PDB file of C-alpha atoms in Angstrom:
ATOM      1  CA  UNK A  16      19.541   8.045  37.351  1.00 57.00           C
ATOM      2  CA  UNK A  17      16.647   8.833  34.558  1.00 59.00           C
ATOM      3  CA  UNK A  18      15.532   5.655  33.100  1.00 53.00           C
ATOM      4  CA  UNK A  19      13.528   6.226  29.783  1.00 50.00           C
ATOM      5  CA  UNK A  20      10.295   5.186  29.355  1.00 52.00           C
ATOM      6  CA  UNK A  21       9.259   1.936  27.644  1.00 56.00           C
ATOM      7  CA  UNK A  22       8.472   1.760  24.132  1.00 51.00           C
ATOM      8  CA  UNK A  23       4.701   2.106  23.802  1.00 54.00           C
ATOM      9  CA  UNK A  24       2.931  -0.696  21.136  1.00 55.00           C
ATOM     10  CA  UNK A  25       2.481   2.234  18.907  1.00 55.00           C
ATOM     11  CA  UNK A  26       5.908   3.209  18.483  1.00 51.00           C
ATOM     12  CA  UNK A  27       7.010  -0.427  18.450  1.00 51.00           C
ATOM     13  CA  UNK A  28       4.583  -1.010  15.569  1.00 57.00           C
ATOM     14  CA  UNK A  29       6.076   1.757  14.048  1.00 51.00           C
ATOM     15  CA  UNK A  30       9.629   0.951  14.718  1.00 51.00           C
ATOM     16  CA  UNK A  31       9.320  -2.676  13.124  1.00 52.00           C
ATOM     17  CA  UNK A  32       6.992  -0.980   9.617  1.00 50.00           C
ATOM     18  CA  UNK A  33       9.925   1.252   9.427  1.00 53.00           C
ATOM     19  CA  UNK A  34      12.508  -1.820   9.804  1.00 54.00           C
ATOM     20  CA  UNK A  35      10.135  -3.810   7.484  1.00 49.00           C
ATOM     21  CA  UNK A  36       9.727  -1.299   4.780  1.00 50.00           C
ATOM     22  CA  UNK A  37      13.979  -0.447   4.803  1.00 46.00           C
ATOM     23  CA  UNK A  38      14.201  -4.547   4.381  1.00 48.00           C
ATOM     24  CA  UNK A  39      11.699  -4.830   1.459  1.00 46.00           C
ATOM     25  CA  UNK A  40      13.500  -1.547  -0.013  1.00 47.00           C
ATOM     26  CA  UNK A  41      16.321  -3.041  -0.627  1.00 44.00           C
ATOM     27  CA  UNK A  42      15.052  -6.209  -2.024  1.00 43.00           C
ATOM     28  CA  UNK A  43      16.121  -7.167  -5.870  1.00 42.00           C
ATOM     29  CA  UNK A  44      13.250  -7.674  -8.257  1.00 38.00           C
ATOM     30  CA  UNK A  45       9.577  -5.905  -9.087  1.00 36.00           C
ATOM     31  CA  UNK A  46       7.811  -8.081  -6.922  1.00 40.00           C
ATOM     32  CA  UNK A  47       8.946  -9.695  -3.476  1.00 39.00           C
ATOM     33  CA  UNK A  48       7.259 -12.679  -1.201  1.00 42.00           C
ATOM     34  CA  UNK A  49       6.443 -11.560   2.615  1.00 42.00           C
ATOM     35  CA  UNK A  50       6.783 -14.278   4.704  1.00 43.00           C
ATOM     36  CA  UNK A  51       4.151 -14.801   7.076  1.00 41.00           C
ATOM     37  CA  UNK A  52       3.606 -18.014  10.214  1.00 30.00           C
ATOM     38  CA  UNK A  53       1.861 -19.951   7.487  1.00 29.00           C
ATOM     39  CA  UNK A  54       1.843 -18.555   3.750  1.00 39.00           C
ATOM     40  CA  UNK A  55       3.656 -15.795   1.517  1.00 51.00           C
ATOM     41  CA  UNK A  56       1.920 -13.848  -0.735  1.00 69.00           C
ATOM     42  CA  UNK A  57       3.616 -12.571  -3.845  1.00 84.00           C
ATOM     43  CA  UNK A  58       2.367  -8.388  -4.404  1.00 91.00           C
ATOM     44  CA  UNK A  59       2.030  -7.379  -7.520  1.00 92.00           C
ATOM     45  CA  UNK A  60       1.304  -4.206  -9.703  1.00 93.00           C
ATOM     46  CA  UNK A  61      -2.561  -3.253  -9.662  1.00 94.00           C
ATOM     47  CA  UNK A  62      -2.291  -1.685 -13.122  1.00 93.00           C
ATOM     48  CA  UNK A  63      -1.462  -2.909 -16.669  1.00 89.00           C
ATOM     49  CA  UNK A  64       0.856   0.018 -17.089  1.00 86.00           C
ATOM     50  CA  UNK A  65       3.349   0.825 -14.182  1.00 85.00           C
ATOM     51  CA  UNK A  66       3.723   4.512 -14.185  1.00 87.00           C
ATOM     52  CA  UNK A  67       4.193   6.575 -10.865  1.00 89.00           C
ATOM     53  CA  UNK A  68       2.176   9.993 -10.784  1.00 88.00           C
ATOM     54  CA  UNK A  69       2.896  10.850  -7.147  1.00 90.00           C
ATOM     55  CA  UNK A  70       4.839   9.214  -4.713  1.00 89.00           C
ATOM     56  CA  UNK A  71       4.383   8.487  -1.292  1.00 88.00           C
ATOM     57  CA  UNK A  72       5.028  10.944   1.442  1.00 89.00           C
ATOM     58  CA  UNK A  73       4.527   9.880   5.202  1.00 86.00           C
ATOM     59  CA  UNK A  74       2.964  12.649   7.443  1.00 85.00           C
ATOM     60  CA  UNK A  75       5.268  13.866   9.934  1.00 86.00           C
ATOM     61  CA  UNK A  76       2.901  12.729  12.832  1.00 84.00           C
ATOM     62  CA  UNK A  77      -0.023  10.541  12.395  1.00 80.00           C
ATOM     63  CA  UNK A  78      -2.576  13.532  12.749  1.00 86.00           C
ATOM     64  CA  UNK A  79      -0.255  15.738   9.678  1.00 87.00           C
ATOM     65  CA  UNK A  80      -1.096  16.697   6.339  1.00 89.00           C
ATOM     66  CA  UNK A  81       0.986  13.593   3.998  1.00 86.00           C
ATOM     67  CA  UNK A  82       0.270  11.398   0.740  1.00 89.00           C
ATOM     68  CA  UNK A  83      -0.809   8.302   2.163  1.00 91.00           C
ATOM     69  CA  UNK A  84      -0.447   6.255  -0.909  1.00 91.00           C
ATOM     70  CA  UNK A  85       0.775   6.373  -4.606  1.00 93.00           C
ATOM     71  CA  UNK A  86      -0.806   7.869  -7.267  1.00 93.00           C
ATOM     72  CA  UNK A  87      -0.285   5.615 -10.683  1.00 94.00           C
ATOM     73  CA  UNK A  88      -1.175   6.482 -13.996  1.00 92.00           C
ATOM     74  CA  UNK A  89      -4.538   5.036 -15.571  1.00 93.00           C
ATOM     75  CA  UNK A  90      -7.142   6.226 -17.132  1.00 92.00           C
ATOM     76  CA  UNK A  91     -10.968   5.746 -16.576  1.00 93.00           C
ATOM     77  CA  UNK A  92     -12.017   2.401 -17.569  1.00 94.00           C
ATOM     78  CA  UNK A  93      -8.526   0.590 -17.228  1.00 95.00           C
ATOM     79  CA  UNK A  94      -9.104  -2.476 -15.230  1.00 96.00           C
ATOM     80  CA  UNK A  95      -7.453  -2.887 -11.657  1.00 97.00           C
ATOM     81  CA  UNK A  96      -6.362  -5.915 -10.149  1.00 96.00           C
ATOM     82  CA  UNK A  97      -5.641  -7.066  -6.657  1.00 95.00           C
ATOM     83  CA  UNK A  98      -1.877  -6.687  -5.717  1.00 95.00           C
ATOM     84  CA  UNK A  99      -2.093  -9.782  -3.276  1.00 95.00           C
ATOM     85  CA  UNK A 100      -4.886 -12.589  -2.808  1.00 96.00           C
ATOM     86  CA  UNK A 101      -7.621 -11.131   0.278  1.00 96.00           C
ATOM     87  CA  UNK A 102     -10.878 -10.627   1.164  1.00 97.00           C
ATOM     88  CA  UNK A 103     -12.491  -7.471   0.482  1.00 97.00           C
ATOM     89  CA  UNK A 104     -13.346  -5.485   3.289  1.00 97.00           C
ATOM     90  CA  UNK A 105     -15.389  -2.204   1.659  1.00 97.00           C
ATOM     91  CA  UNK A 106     -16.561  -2.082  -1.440  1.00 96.00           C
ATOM     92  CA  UNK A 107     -18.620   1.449  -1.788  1.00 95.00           C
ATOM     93  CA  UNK A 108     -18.750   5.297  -1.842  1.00 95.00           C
ATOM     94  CA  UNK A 109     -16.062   7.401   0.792  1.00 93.00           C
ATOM     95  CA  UNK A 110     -17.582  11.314  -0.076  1.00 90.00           C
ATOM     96  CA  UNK A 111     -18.720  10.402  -3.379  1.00 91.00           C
ATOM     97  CA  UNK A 112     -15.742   8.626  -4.776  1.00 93.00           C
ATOM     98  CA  UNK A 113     -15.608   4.423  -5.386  1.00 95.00           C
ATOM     99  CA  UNK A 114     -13.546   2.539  -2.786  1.00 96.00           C
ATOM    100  CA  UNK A 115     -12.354  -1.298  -2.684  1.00 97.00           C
ATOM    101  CA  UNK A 116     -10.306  -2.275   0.655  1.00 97.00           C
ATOM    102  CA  UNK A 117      -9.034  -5.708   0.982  1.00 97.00           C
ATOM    103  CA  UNK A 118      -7.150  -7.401   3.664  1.00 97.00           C
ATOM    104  CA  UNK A 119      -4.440  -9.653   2.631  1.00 95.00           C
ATOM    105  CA  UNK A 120      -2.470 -12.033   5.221  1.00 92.00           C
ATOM    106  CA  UNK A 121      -0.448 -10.850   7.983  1.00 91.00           C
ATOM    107  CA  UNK A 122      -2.354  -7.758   8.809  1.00 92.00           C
ATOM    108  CA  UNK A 123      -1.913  -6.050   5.425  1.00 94.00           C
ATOM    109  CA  UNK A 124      -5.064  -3.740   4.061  1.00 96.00           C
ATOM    110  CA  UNK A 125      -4.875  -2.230   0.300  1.00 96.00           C
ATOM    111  CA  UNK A 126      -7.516   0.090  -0.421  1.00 96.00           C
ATOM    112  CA  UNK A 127      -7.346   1.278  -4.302  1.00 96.00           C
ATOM    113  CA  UNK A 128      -9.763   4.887  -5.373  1.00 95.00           C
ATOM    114  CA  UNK A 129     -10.719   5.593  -7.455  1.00 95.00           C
ATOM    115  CA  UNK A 130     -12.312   1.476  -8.556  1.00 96.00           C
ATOM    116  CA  UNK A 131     -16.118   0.446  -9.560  1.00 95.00           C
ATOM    117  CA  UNK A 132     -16.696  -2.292  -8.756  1.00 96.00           C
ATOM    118  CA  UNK A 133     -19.096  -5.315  -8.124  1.00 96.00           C
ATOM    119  CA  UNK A 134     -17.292  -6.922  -5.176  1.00 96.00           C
ATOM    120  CA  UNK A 135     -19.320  -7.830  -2.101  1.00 96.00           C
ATOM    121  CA  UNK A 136     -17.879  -7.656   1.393  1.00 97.00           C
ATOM    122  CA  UNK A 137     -16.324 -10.506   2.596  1.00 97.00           C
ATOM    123  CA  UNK A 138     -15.558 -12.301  -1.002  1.00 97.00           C
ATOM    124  CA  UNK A 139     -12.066 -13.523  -1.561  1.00 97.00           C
ATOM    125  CA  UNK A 140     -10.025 -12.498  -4.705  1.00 97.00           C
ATOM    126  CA  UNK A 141      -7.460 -14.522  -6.013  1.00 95.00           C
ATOM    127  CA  UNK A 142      -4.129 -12.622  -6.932  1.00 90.00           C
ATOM    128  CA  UNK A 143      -4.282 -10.307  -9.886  1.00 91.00           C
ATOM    129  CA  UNK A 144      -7.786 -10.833  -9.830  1.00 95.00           C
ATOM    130  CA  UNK A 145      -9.309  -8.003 -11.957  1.00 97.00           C
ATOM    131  CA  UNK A 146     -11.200  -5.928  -8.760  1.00 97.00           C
ATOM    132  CA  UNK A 147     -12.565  -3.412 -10.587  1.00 96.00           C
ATOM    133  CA  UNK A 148     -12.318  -0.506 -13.186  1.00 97.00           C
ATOM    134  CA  UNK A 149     -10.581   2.888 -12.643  1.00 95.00           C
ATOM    135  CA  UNK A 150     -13.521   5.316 -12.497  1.00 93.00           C
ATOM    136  CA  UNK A 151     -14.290   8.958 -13.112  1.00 88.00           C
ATOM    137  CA  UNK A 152     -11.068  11.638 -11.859  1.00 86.00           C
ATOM    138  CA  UNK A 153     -11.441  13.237  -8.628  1.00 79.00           C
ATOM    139  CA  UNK A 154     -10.403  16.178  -7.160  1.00 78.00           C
ATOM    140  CA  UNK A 155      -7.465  14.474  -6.039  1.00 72.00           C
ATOM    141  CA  UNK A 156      -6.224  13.060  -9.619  1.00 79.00           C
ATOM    142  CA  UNK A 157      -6.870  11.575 -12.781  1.00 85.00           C
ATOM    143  CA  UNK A 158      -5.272   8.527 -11.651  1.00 91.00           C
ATOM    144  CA  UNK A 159      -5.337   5.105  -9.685  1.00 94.00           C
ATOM    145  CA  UNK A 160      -4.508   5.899  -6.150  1.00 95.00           C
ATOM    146  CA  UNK A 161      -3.110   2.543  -4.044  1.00 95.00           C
ATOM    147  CA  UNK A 162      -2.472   3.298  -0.397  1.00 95.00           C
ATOM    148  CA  UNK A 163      -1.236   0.079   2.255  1.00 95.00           C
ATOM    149  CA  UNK A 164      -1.465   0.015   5.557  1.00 93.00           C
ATOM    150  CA  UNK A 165       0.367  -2.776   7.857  1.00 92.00           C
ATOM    151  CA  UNK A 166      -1.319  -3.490  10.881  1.00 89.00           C
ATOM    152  CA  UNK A 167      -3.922   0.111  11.051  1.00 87.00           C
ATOM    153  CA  UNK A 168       0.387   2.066   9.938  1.00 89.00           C
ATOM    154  CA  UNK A 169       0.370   3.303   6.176  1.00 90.00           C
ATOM    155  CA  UNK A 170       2.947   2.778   4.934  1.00 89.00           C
ATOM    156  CA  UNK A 171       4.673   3.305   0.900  1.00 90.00           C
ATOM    157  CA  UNK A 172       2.805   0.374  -1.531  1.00 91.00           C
ATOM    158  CA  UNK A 173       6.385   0.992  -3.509  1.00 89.00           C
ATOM    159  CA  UNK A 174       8.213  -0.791  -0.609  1.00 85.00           C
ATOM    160  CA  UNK A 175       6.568  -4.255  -1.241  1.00 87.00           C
ATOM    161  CA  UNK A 176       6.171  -3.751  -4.920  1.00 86.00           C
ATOM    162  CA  UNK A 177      10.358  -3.500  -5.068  1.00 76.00           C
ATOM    163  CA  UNK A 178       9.983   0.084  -7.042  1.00 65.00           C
ATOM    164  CA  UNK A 179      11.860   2.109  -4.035  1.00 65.00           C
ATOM    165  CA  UNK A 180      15.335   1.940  -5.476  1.00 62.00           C
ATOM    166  CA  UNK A 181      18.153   0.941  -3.596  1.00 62.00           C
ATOM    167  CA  UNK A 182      19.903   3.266  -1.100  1.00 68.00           C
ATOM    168  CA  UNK A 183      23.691   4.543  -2.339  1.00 73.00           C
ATOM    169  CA  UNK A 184      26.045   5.772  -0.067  1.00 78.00           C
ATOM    170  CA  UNK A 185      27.981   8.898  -1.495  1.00 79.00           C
ATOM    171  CA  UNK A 186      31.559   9.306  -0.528  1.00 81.00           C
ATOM    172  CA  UNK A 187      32.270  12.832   1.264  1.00 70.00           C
TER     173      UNK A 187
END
């Protein structure tokens, strides 16, 4: 008899984002509460003006070309706000375009490009905290990108934002 292997922590961690983010999916309202041991944090829209340029679209492996994040529409100048209360992490320049990271509760990270801003590393924001500005367009866009990761797995900012619209089974 062939037993299969056990799961390894990666796929586990993958297994329980993918769980998580089908849960949160399917959640009513624009903005949800994660639980977490202690707290729940409330996420929010980063922007003024909701507007979806680009969806998210998860890399087939973790190595693959994907679109690790959303793309929303703004304009230089509009102000950006944190989608959960944190601590920033980076603050800075990734290949010539401005980067804020923060990590929220529960091992959540948002990271927001491209944002100048004044932030130091290691201050806390406060939710919907203006973080920054939207700055110059990139080669990438002229646009706000927002990725989150859960626990080092990126995963679709949409999911805890409650924009992923609810899954309809079609009769065949």
């Amino acid at each position: 008899m062939i037993t299969p292997p056990p799961f390894s922590p990666r796929v586990f961690r993958a297994l329980a984002c993918a769980t998580l983010a089908c849960i949160l999916a399917l959640w009513p309202g624009r903005s949800i509460s994660i639980a977490n041991s202690h707290e729940s944090q409330t996420w929010q829209w980063p922007v003024s003006r909701v507007g979806v340029n680009r969806a998210y679209l998860a890399p087939e492996t973790e190595y693959s070309t994907g679109h690790r994040g959303i793309d929303l529409v703004a304009q230089p100048g509009d102000a950006v706000f944190t989608m959960a209360p944190g601590t920033v992490t980076f603050a800075g320049l990734v290949a010539t375009t401005p980067v804020v990271v923060i990590a929220h509760s529960g091992g959540w990270r948002s990271s927001y490009l491209p944002v100048t801003s004044n932030l130091q590393v290691g201050q806390a924001v406060a939710p919907r905290q203006v973080i920054g500005h939207v700055g110059a367009p990139t080669e990438h866009c002229a646009c706000l990108h927002v990725g989150l990761r859960f626990e080092g797995l990126y995963m679709s900012p949409e999911a805890v934002l409650g924009h992923i619209p609810r899954a309809v089974l079609l009769p065949w």
